[in-house]
Short mmCIF file of C-alpha atoms in Angstrom, two decimals:
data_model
loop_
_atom_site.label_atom_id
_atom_site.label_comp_id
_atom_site.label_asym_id
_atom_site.label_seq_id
_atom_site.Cartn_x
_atom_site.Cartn_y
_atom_site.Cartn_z
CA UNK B 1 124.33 112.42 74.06
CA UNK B 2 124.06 111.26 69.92
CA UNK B 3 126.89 110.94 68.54
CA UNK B 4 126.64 113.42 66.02
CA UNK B 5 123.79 115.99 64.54
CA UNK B 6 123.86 116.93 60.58
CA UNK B 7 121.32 119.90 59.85
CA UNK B 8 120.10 120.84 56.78
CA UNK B 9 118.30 124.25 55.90
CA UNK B 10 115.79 123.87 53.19
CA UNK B 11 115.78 126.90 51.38
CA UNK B 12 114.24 125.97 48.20
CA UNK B 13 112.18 123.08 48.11
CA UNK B 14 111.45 121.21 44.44
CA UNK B 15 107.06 120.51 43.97
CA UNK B 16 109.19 117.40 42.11
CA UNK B 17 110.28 116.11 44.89
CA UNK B 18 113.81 115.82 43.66
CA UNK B 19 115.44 119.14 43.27
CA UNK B 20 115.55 122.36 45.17
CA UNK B 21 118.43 124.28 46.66
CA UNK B 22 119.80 123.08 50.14
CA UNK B 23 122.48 124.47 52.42
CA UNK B 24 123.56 121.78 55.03
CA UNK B 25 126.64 120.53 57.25
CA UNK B 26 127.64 117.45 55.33
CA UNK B 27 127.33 119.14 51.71
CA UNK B 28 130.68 117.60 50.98
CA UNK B 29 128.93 114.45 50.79
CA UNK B 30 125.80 114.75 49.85
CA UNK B 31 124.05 117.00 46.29
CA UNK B 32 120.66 118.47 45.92
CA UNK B 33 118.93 115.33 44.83
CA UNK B 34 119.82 113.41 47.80
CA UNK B 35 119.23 116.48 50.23
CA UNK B 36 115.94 116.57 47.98
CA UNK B 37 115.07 112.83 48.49
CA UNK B 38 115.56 113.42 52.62
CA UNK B 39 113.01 116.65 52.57
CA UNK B 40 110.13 114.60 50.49
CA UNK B 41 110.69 111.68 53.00
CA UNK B 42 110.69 114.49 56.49
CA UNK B 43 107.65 116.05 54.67
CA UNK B 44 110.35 119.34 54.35
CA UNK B 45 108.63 122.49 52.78
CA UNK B 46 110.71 125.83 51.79
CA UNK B 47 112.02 127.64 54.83
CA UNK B 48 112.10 124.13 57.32
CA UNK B 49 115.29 122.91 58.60
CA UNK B 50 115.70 119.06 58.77
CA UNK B 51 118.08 117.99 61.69
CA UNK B 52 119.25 114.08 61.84
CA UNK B 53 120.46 112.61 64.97
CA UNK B 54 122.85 109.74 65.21
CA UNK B 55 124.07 107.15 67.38
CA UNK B 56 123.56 105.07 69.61
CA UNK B 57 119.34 104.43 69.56
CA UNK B 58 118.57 105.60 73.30
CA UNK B 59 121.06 108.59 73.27
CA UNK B 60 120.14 109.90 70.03
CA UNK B 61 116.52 109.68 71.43
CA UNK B 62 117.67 111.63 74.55
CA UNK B 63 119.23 114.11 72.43
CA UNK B 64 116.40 114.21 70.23
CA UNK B 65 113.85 114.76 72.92
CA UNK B 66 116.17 117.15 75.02
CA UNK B 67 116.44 119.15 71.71
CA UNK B 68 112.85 119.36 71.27
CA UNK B 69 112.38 120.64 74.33
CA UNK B 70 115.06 123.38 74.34
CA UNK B 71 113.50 124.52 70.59
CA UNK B 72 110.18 124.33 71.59
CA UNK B 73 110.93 126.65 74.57
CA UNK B 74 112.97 129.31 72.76
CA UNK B 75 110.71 129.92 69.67
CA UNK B 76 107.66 129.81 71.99
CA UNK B 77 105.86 126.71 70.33
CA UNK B 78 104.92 125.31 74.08
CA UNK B 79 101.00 125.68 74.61
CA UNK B 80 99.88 126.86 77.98
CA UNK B 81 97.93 124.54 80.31
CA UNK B 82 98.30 121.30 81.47
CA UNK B 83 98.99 118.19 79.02
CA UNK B 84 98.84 114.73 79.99
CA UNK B 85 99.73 111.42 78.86
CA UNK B 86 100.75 108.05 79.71
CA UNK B 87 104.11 106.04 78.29
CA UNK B 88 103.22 102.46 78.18
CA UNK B 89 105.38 99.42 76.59
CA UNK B 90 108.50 100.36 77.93
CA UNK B 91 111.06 97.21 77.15
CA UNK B 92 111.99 94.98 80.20
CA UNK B 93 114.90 94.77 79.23
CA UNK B 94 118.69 96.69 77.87
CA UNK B 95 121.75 95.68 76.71
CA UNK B 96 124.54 97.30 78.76
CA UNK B 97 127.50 97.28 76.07
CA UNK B 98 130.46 97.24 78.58
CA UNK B 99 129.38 94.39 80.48
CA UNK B 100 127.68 92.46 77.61
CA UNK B 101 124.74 91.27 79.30
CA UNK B 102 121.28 92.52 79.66
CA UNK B 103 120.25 94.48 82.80
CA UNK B 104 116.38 95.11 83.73
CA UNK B 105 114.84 99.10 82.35
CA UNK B 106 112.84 99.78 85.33
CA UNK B 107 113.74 97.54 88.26
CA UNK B 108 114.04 93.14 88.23
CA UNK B 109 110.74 92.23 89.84
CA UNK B 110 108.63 94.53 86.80
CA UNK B 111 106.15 91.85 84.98
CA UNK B 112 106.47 91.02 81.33
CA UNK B 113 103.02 91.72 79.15
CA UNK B 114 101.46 88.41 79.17
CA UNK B 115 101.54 88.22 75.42
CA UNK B 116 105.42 88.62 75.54
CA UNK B 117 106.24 86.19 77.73
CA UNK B 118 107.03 83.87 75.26
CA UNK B 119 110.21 85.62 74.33
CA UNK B 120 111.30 85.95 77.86
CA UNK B 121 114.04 82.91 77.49
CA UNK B 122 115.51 83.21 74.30
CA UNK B 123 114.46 86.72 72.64
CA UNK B 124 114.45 88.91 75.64
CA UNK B 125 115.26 92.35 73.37
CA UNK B 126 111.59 91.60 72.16
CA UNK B 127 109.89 91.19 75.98
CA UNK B 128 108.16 94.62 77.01
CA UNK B 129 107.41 95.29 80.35
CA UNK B 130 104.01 95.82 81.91
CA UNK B 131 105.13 99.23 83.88
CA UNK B 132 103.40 102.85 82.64
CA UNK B 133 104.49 106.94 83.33
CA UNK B 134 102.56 109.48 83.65
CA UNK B 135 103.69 112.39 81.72
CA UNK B 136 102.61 116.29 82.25
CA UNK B 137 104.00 119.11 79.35
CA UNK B 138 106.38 116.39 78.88
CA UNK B 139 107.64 115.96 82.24
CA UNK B 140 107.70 112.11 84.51
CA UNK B 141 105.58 113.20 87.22
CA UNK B 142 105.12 109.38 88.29
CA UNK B 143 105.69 105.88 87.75
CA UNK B 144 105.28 102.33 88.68
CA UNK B 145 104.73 98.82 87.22
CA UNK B 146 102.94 95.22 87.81
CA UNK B 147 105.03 93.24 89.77
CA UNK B 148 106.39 89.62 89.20
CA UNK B 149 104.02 87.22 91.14
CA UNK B 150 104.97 84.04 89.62
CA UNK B 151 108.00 82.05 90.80
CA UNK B 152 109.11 80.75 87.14
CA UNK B 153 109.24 83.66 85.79
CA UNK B 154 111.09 85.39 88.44
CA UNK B 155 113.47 83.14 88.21
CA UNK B 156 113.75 83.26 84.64
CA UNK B 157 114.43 86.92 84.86
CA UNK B 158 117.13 86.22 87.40
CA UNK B 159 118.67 84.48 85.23
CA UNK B 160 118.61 86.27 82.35
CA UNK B 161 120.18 89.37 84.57
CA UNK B 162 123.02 87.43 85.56
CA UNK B 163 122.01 85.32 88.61
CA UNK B 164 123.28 81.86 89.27
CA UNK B 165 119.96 79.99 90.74
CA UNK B 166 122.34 79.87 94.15
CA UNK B 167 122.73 83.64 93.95
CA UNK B 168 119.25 84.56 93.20
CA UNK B 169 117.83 82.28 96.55
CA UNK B 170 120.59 84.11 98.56
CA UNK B 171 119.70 87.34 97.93
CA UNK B 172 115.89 86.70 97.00
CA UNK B 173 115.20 83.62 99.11
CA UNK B 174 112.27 85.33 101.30
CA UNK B 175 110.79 86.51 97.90
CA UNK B 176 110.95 83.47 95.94
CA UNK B 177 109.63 81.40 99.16
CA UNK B 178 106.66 83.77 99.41
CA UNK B 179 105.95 82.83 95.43
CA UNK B 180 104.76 79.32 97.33
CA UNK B 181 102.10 80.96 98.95
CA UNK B 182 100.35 82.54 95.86
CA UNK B 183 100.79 85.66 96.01
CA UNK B 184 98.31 87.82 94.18
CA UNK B 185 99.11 90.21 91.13
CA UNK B 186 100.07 92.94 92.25
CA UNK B 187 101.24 97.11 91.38
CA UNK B 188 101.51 100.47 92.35
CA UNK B 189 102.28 104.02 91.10
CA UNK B 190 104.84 106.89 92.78
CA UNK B 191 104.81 110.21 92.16
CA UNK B 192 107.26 112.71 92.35
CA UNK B 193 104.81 115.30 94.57
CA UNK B 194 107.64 117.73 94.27
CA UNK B 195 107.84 117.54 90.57
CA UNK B 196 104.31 117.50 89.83
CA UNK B 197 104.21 120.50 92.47
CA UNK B 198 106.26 122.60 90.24
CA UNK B 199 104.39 122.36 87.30
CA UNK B 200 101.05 123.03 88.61
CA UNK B 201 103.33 126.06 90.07
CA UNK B 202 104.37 127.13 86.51
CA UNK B 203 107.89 126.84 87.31
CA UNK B 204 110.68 125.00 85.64
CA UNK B 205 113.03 124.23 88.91
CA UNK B 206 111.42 121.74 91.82
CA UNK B 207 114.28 123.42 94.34
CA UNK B 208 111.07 125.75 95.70
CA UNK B 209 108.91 122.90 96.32
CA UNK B 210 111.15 120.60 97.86
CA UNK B 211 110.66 119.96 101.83
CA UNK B 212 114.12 120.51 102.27
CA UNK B 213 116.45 121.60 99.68
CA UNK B 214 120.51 121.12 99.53
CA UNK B 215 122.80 123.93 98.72
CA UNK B 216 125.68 123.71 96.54
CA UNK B 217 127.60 122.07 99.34
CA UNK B 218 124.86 119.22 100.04
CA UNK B 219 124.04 121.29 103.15
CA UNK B 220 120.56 121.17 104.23
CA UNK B 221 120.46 124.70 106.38
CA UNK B 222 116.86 124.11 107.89
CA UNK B 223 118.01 121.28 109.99
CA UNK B 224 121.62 121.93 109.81
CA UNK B 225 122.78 118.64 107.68
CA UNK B 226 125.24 116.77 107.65
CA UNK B 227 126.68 117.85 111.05
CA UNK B 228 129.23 116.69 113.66
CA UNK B 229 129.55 112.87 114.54
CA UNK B 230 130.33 112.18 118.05
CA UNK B 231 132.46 109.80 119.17
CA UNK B 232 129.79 107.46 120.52
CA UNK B 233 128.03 107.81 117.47
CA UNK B 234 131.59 105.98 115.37
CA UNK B 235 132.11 103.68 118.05
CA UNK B 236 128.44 102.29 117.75
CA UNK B 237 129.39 101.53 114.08
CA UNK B 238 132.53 100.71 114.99
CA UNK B 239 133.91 103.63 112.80
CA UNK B 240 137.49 104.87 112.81
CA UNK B 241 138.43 108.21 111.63
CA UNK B 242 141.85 109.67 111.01
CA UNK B 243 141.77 113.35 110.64
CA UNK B 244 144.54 114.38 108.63
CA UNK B 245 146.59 117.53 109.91
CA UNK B 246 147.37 120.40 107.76
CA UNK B 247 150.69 121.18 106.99
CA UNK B 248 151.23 124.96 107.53
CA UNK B 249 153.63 126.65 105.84
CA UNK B 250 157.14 127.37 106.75
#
């Protein structure tokens, strides 16, 4: 999650805007004015509590979000009924720290906004992607994106991923040949039936509306799953297996 939270409980809030009396976890560094200056800029009134998240930007979002939703729950602030949305403007792309290179948000053949392709080559932190969610009381009940139909800027999003132009015909070939063709915009949506199942079910769990759920073992007991391999079955894959014997006790 963030890296860190600092909370700070408003109990007296200044109509000055600058003084007021404050309890909060970093008091060692910070006095009333400055605790003052933060509620006037949160829009803080007497009795609020101001939390700050920090961290890296998407897991101090996560934590942010999965926050609100745990508060929201336990002092009852969460509306009955159903509430939709859409999340548009995702980015196309993140930086993965470790490997210092920029990996695709949703999947490599997602379409750049026309209007941001532009940045693709040399500003590609600034590219967002032309995918949408649909949201319901704040869950992803479904997804999808406009595909890549151009061979350019395919390519150029190979690239930017990490692909030498050899690698990305290797792997891609039939896909980048098909580009010759004109092939047509193109798009979808998935949902998550289960998911979306469960909330028009007023539950919080999707284990009752899946088709066939897993135990705590991975065991799927309707159709008894995983189960033995025969021996036809390895040599077919041309599979080997060792079975280790137990050592018993002297």
């Amino acid at each position: 999650g963030a890296s860190g939270m600092v909370w700070v409980k408003c109990e007296e809030v200044g109509e000055d805007g600058k003084s007021g009396k404050f309890k909060s976890s970093v008091d060692k560094f910070f006095k009333a004015p400055d605790l003052a200056a933060w509620a006037k800029l949160c829009g803080a009134k007497t009795g609020d509590m101001i939390l700050v998240f920090w961290g890296d930007d998407n897991k101090a979002r996560d934590a942010m979000g999965k926050f609100r939703h745990e508060m929201g729950t336990r002092l009852g602030l969460r509306n009955k009924g159903f509430y939709g949305l859409w999340v548009v403007d995702f980015p196309l792309f993140e930086w993965d720290e470790d490997e210092k290179r920029w990996c695709a948000m949703h999947h490599p053949f997602t379409s750049p906004k026309p209007e941001d392709v532009k940045y693709l080559k040399d500003e590609p932190g600034k590219v967002r992607a032309n995918a949408y969610d649909m949201v319901i009381n704040g869950v992803e009940v479904g997804g999808g994106s406009i595909r890549i139909h151009d061979r350019d800027i395919q390519m150029t999003m190979f690239e930017k991923l990490g692909f030498t132009k050899e690698e990305a015909e290797k792997q891609f070939g039939f896909l980048m040949g098909a580009f010759e063709y004109g092939a047509p915009p193109h798009g979808g949506l998935a949902f998550g039936f289960d998911r979306l199942c469960s909330i028009l079910g007023n539950e919080t769990s999707i284990r009752n509306f899946i088709a066939f759920p897993k135990n705590k073992m991975g065991r799927d007991l309707m159709i008894n799953a995983p189960s033995e391999i025969t021996g036809k079955q390895l040599e077919e894959l041309s599979i080997a297996v060792a079975i280790k014997e137990k050592k018993t006790a002297e």
